Coordinates of C-alpha atoms in Angstrom, one line a residue:
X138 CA 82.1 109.2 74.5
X139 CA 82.0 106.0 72.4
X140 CA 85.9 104.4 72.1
X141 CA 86.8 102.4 69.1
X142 CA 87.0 99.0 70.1
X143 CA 91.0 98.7 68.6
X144 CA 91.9 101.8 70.7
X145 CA 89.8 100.5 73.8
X146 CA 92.0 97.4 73.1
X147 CA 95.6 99.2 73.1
X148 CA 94.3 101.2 76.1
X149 CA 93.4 97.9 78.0
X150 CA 96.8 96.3 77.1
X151 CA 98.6 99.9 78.2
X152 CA 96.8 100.1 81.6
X153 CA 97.3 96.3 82.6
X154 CA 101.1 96.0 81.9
X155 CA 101.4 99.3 83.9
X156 CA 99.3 97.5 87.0
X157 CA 100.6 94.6 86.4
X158 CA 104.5 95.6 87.0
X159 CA 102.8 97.7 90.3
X160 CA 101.0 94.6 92.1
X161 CA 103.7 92.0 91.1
X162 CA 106.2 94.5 93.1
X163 CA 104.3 94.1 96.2
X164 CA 105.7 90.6 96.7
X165 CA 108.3 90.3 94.5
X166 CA 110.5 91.8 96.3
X167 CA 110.0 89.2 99.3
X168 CA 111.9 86.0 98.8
X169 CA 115.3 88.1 97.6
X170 CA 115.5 90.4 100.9
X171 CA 118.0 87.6 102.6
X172 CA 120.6 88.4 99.3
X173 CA 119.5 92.2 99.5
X174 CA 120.3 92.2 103.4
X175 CA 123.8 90.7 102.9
X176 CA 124.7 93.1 99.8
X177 CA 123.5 96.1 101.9
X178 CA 125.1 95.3 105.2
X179 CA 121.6 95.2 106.8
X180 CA 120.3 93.5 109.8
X181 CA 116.8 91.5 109.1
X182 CA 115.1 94.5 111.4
X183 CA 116.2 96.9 109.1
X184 CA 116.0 95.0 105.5
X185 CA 112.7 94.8 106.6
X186 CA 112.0 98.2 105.8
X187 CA 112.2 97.6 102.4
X188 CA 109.0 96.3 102.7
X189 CA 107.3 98.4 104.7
X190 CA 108.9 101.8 102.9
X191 CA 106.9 100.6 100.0
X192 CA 103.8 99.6 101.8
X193 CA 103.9 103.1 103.7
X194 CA 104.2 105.2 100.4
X195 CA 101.1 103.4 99.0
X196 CA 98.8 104.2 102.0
X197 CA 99.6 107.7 102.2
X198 CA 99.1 108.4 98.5
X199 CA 96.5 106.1 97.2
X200 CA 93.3 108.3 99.0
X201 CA 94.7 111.7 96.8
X202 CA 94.4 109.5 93.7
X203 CA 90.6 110.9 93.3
X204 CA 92.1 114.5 93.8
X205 CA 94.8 114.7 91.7
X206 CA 93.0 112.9 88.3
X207 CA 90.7 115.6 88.8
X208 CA 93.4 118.2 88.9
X209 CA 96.0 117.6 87.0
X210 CA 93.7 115.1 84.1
X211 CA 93.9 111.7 84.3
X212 CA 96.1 111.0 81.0
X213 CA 99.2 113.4 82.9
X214 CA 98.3 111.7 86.2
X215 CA 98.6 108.3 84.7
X216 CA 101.8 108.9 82.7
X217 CA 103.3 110.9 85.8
X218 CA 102.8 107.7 87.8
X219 CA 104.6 105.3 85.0
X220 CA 107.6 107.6 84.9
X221 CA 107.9 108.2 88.4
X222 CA 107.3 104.2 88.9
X223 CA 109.6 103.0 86.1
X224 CA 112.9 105.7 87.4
X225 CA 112.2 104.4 91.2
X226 CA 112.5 100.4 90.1
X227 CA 116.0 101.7 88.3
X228 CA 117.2 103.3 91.2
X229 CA 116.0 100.2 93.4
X230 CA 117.9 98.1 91.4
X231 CA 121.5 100.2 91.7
X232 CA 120.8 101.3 95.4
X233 CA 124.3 100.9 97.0
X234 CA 123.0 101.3 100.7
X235 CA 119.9 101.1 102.8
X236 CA 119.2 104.2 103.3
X237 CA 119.2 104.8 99.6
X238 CA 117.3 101.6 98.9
X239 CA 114.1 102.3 101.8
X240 CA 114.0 106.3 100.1
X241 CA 113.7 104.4 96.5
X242 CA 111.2 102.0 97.1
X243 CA 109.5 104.7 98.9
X244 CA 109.3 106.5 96.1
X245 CA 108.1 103.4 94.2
X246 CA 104.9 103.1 96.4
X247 CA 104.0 106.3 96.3
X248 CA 103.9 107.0 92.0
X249 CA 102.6 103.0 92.1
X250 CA 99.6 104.1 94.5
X251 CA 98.0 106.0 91.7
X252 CA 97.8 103.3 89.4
X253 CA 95.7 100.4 90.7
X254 CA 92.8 102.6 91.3
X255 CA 93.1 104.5 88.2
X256 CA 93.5 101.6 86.5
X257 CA 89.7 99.9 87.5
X258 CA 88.4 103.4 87.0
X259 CA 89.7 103.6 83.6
X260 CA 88.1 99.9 82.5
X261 CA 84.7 101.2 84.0
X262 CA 84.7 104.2 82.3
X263 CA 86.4 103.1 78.4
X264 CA 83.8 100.2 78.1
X265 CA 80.5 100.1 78.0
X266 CA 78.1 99.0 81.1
X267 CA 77.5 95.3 79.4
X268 CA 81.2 94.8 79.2
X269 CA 82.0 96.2 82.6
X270 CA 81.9 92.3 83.5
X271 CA 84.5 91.4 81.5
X272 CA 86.2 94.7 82.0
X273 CA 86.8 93.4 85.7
X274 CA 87.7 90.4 84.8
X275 CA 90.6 91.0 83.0
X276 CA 91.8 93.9 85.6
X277 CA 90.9 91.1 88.5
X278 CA 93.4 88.7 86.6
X279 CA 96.2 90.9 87.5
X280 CA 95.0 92.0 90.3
X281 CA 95.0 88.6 91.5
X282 CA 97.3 86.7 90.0
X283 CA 100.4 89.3 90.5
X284 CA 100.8 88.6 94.0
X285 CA 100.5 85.3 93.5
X286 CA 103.2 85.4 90.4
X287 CA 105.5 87.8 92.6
X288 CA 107.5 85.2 94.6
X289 CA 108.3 82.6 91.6
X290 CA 109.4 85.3 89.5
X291 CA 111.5 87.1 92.5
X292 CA 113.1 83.3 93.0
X293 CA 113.5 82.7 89.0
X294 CA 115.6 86.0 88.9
X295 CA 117.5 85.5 92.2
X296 CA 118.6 82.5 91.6
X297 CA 119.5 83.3 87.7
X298 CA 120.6 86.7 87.4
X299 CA 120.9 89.2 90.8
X300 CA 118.5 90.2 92.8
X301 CA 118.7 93.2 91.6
X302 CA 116.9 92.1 88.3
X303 CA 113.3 91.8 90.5
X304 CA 113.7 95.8 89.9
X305 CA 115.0 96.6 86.5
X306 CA 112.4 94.0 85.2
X307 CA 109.5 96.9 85.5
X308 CA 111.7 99.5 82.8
X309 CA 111.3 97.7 80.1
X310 CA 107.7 97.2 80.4
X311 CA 107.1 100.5 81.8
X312 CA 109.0 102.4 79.1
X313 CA 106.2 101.7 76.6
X314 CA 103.3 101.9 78.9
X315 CA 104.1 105.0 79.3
X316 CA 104.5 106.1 76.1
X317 CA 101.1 104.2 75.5
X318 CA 99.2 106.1 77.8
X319 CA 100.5 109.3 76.6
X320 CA 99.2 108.7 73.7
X321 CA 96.3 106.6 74.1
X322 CA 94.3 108.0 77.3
X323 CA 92.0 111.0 76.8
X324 CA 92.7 114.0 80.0
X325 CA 89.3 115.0 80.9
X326 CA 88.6 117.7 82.1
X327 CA 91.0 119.4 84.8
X328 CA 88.7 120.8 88.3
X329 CA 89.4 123.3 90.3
X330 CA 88.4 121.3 93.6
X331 CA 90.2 122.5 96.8
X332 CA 92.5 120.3 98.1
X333 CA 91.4 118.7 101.8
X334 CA 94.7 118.7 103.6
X335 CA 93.7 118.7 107.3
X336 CA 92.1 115.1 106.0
X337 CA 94.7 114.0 104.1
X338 CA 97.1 114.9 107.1
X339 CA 94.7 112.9 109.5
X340 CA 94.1 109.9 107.4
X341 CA 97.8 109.9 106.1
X342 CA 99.3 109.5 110.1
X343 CA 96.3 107.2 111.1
X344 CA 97.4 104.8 108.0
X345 CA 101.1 105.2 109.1
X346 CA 101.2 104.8 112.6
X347 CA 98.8 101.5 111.7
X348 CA 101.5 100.5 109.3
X349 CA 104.1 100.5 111.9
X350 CA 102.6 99.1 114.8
X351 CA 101.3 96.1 112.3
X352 CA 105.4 95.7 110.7
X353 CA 106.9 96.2 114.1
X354 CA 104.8 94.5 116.3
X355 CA 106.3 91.1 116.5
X356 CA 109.5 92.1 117.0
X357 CA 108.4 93.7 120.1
X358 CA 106.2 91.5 121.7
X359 CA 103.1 93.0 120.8
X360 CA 101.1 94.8 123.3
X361 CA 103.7 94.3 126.3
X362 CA 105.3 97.2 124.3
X363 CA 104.9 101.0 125.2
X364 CA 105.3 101.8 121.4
X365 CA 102.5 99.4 120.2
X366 CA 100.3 101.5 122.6
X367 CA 101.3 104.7 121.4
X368 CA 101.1 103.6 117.6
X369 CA 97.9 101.9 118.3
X370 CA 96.4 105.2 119.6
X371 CA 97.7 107.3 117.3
X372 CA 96.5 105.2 114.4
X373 CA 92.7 105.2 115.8
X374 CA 93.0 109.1 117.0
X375 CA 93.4 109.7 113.5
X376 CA 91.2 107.4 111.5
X377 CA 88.4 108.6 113.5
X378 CA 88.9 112.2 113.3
X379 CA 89.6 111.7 109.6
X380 CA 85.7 109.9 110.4
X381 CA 84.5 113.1 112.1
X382 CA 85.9 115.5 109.4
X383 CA 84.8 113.7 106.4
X384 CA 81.4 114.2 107.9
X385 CA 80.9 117.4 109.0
X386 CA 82.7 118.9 106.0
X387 CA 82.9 120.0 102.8
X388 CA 84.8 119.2 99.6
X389 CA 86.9 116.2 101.4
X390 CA 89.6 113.8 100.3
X391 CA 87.0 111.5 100.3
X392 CA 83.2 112.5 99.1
X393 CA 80.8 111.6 101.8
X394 CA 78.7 110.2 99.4
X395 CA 81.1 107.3 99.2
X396 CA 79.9 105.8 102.7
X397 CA 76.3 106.0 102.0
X398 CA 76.5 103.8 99.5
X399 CA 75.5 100.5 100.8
X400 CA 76.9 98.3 98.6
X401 CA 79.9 100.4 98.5
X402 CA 80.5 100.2 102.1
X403 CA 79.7 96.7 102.4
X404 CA 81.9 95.5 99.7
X405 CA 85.1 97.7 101.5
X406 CA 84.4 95.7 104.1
X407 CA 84.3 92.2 102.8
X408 CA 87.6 92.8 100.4
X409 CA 89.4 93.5 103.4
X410 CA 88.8 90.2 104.5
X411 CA 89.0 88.6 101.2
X412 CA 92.7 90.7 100.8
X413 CA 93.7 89.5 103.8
X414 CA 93.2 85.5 102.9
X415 CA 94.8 86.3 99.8
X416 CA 97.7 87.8 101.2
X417 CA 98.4 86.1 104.4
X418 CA 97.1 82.7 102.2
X419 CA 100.0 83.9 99.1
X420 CA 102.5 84.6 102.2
X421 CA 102.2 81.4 104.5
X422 CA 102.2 78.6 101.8
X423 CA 105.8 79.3 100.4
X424 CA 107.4 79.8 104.1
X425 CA 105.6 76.7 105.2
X426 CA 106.9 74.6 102.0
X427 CA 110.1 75.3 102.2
X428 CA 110.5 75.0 106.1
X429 CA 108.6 72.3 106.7
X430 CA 108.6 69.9 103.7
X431 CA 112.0 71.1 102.4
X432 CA 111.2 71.9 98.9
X433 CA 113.6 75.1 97.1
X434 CA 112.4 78.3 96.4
X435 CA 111.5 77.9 92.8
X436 CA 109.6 74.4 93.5
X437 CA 107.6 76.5 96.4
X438 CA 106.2 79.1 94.3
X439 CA 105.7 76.7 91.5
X440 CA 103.6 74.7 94.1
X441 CA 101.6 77.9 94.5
X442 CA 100.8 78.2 90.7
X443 CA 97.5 76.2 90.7
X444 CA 96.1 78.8 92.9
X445 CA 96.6 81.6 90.3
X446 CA 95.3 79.1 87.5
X447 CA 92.0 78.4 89.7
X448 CA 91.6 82.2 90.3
X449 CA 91.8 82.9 86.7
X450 CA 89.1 80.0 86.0
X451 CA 87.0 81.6 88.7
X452 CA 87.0 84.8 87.2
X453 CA 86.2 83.5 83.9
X454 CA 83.3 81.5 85.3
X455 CA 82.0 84.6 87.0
X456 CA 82.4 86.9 84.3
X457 CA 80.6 84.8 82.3
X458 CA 77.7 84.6 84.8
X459 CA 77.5 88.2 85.6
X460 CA 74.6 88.9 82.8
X461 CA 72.9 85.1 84.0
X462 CA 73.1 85.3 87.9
X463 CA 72.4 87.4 90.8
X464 CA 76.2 88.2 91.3
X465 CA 76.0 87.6 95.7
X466 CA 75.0 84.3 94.4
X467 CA 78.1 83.9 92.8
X468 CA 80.1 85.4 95.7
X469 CA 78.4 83.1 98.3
X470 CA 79.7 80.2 96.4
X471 CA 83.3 81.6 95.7
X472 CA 83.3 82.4 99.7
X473 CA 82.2 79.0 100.6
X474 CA 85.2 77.1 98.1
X475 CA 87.5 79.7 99.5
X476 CA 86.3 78.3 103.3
X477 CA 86.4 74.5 102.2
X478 CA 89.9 74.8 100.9
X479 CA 91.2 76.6 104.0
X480 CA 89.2 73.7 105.7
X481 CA 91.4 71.4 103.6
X482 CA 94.6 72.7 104.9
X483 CA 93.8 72.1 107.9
X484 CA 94.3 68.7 107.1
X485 CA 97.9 69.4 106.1
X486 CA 100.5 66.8 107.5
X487 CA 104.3 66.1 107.9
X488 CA 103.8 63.1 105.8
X489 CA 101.9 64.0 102.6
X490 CA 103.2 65.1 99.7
X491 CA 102.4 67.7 96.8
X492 CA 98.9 66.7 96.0
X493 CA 96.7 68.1 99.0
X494 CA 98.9 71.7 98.7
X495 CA 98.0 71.7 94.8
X496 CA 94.1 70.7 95.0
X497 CA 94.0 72.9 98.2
X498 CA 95.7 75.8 96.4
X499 CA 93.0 75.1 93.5
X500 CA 89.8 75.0 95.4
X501 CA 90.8 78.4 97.2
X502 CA 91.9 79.8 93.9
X503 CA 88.3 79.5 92.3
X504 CA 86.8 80.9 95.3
X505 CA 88.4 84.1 95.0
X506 CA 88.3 84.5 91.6
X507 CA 84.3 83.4 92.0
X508 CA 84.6 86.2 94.5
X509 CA 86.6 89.1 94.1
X510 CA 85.1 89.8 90.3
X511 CA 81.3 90.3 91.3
X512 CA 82.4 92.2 94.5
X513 CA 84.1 94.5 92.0
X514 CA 81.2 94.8 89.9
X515 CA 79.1 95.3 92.8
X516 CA 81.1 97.7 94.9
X517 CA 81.2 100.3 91.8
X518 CA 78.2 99.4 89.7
X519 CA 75.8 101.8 91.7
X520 CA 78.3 105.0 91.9
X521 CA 78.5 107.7 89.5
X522 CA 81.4 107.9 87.0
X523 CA 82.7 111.6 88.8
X524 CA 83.2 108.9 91.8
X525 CA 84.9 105.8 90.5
X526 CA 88.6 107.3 91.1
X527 CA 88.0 108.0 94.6
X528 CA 85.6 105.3 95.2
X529 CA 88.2 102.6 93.6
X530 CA 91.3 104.2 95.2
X531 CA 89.6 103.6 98.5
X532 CA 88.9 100.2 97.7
X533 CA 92.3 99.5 96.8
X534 CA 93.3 100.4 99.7
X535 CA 91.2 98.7 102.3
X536 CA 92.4 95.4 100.6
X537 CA 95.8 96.3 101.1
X538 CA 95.2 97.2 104.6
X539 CA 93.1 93.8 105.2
X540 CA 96.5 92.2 103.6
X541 CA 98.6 94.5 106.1
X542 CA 96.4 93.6 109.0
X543 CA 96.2 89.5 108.4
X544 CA 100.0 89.0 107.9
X545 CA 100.6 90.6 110.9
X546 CA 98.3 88.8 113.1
X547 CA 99.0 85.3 111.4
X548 CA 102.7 85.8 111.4
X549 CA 102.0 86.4 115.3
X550 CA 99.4 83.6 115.9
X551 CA 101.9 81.4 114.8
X552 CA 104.7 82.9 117.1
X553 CA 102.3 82.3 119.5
X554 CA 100.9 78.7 119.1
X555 CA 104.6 77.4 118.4
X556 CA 105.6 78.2 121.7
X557 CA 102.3 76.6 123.2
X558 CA 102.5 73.7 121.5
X559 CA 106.0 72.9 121.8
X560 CA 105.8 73.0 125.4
X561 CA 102.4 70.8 125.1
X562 CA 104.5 68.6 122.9
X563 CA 107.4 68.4 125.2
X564 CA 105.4 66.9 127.7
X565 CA 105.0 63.8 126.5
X566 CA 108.5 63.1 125.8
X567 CA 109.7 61.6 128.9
X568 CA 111.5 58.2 129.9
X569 CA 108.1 56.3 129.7
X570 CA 107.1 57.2 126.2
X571 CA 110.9 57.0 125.4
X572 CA 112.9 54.3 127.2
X573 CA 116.4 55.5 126.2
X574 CA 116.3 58.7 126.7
X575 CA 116.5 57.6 130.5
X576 CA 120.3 59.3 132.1
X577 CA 122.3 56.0 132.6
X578 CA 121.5 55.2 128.8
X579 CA 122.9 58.9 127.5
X580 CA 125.9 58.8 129.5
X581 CA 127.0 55.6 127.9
X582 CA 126.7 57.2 124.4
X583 CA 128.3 60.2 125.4
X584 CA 128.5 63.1 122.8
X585 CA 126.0 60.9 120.7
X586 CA 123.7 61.5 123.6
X587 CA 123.8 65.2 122.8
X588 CA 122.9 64.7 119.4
X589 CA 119.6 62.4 119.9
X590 CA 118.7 65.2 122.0
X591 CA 119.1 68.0 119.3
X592 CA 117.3 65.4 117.4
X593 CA 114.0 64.9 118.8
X594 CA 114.0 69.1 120.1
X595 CA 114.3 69.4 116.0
X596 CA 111.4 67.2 115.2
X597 CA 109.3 68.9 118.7
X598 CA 109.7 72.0 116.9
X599 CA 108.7 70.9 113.5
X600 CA 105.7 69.5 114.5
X601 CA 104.8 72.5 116.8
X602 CA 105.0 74.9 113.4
X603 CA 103.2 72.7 111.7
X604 CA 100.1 72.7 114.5
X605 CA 100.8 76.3 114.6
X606 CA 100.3 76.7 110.8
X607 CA 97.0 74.5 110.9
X608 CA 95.4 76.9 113.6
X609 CA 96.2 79.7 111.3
X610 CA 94.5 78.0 108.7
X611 CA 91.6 77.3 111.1
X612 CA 91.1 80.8 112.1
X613 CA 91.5 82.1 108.1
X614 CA 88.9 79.4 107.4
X615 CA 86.5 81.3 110.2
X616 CA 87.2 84.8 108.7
X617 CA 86.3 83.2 105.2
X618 CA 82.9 82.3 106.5
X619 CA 82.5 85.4 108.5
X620 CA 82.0 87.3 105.0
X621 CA 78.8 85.5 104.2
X622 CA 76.2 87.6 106.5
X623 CA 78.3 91.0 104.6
X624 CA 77.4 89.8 101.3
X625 CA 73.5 89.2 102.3
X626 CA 73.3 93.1 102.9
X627 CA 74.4 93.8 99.8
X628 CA 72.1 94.8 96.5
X629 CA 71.9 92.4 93.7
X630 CA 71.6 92.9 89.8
X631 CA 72.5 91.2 87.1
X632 CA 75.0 93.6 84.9
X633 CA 72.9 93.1 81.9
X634 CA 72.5 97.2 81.2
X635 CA 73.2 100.2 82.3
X636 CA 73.5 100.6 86.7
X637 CA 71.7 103.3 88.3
X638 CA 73.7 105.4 90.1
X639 CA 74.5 107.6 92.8
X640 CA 75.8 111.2 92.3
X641 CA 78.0 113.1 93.9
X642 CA 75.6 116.0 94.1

């Protein structure tokens, strides 16, 4: 069905205001949970459930995406999701407890779920196959730069209104993108397709007992834990029977099909990598900015900004080349930039000041957008339309797992390396490489003595988080490159007419 092109335009507007409130919620939220502990009488173990509520809801829903457009249409689906998204944000943003605020943003993952794959199934399907490329690149904007735009608008509204206001900013754009999509988005045709719930049940406790151990497992040591154990198995019991059912079955949560697909399966693969430098990249530099180098909130995410103004060059660059240029060509440089600049901050020092953070910022910016746009194109140019919903939702998701999986292991690393290198710091501070730090000198200044002390402990364990923070950057930089050989097995085209494909049947 051919779409005016001033419909296809109000339709594009309708669906990227509605995914752009959803993947700006997933860090907005972040930099005001210190206010929203102390107005909830929460502890930061709990309060951090706010986050993880949210995350939870999304993993468990996302995968029925597929299921229920087919059911229910997608026009009902979509506006279901709005509603449901828009109410929850309210709520959030008048919750008088925790309890009530965790069950709230629960609810706010779950009807947001729906709408990031919907969303990239819906460009595919309104435009035509030469303007899939810059279909993707505006959905990849948001996509990318929400995150990235999450924490400075979170801070702008903290420290201005309440941070209540990082909720009840989504009703007044949600309002009238639902009303849009009501009126704008055609239903299809409803299926009567059975719904798979031994898979959903399997894949839904796998996800959530992953979530859990990933979210809980620095605060209990990791592995020395009995829990981690039993969350670890549980997670990998049930991904793998999930595995085993989806391939001996039939009409499954997910269609088989999917995993034959070889760029399909490839391209899961490498976004959860590339999700999980964008993430842990978005949630490191802020921390480390305002911890280390003392800058405020709203200066910290404002240093951030040139990485969402280099993504959204990338993508321009790459949408433009998608018709010219074999897009892995494209993705192999955007992997390399994204490697160089993670190579760059591992220059970082005590000493310097905003430059390297901005040009480093930059240069990793234009990598992913160089990157995440052809890997869109690529990852869903060779499935069948009946597919996309499914085949996107499961996309989705395996970049917000990769983003689940690299905060928790780089939040730990540098648990880790901070204790290592203080203690290799310590070392050398001793009598020789200090002369008055010797006891008869210390006694003499008395309390003062106490204070040098605090002193140089302060400045051991500043410059032990910052090592720490450069082998995270050293091991994100390795991951980076670690995508290349992934992107090699994957089939190349130029998107210069219509993609074969690969039915469902």
């Amino acid at each position: 069905m051919t779409i005016p092109p001033v419909r296809r335009r109000l339709i594009t507007l309708v669906i990227m205001a509605a995914t752009m409130i959803v993947v700006v919620d997933t860090t907005i939220a972040n930099v005001a949970l210190p206010n929203m502990q102390a107005a909830l009488g929460a502890n930061p173990e709990s309060i951090a459930w706010v986050l993880t509520s949210y995350i939870l809801a999304t993993a468990i829903a996302m995968p029925t995406t597929g299921f229920l457009s087919d059911k229910v249409g997608r026009r009902n689906l979509f506006t279901v999701a709005i509603i449901g998204f828009t109410i929850s944000s309210a709520l959030c943003g008048i919750a008088a407890s925790l309890p009530a605020m965790i069950a709230f943003r629960f609810a706010q993952g779950l009807f947001g779920a729906f709408l990031m794959p919907m969303s990239q199934a819906i460009m595919y399907d309104i435009n035509p196959p030469e303007n899939h490329a810059q279909a993707m690149t505006i959905w990849g904007m948001v996509i990318m730069v929400g995150p990235i735009m999450g924490p400075v608008l979170g801070g702008w509204l903290t420290d201005n209104f309440n941070w209540r206001w990082v909720f009840f900013i989504n009703v007044p754009i949600g309002i009238p993108a639902m009303i849009g999509a009501w009126m704008l988005l055609d239903n299809g045709q409803p299926s009567q397709r059975r719904f798979d719930w031994t898979g959903f049940g399997l894949l839904a406790v796998g996800l959530c007992s992953l979530q859990i151990m990933l979210d809980r497992g620095s605060q209990l040591d990791w592995f020395d834990a009995p829990e981690t154990w039993i969350e670890l198995a549980i997670a990998v019991a049930g991904i793998w029977m999930f595995g085993v059912h989806t391939a001996k079955s039939h009409d499954t949560l997910l269609p088989k099909v999917l995993f034959t697909d070889r760029n399909f399966l490839t391209a899961i693969t490498a976004i959860a990598v590339i999700g999980g430098i964008l993430v842990a990249g978005a949630a490191l530099v802020a921390p480390m900015l305002q911890r280390l180098f003392g800058y405020p909130v709203l200066n910290a995410g404002l240093l951030t900004a040139p990485r969402g103004a280099g993504t959204m060059i990338g993508m321009l660059i790459a949408g433009r080349l998608a018709r010219k240029v074999d897009p892995r060509a494209t993705i192999l440089v955007g992997v390399s930039l994204v490697a160089i600049s993670l190579g760059m901050m591992t220059g970082f020092d005590l000493e310097m000041d905003s430059g390297p953070i901005i040009w480093s910022g930059w240069v990793q910016g234009l990598g992913l957008g160089l990157t995440v746009l052809p890997m869109n194109l690529l990852a869903l140019t060779t499935l069948s339309s009946k597919l996309r919903t499914e085949a996107a939702s499961l996309y989705n998701l395996m970049r917000s797992i990769g983003g689940s999986v690299a905060i928790s292991i780089t939040t730990s690393l540098i648990a880790t390396n901070v204790q290592v290198s203080h203690s290799d710091l310590g070392k050398h501070v001793s009598n020789t490489s200090a002369p008055f730090l010797n006891g008869g000198y210390l006694e003499q200044v008395g309390f003062q003595g106490k204070a040098i002390m605090r002193v140089i402990d302060a400045e051991v364990n500043r410059q032990a988080l910052m090592i720490a923070y450069l082998d995270v950057y050293w091991a994100m930089m390795w991951a980076a490159l670690a995508v290349i050989p992934l992107v090699l097995l994957m089939r190349g085209s130029r998107m210069s007419g219509p993609a074969p494909v690969i039915d469902s049947h």
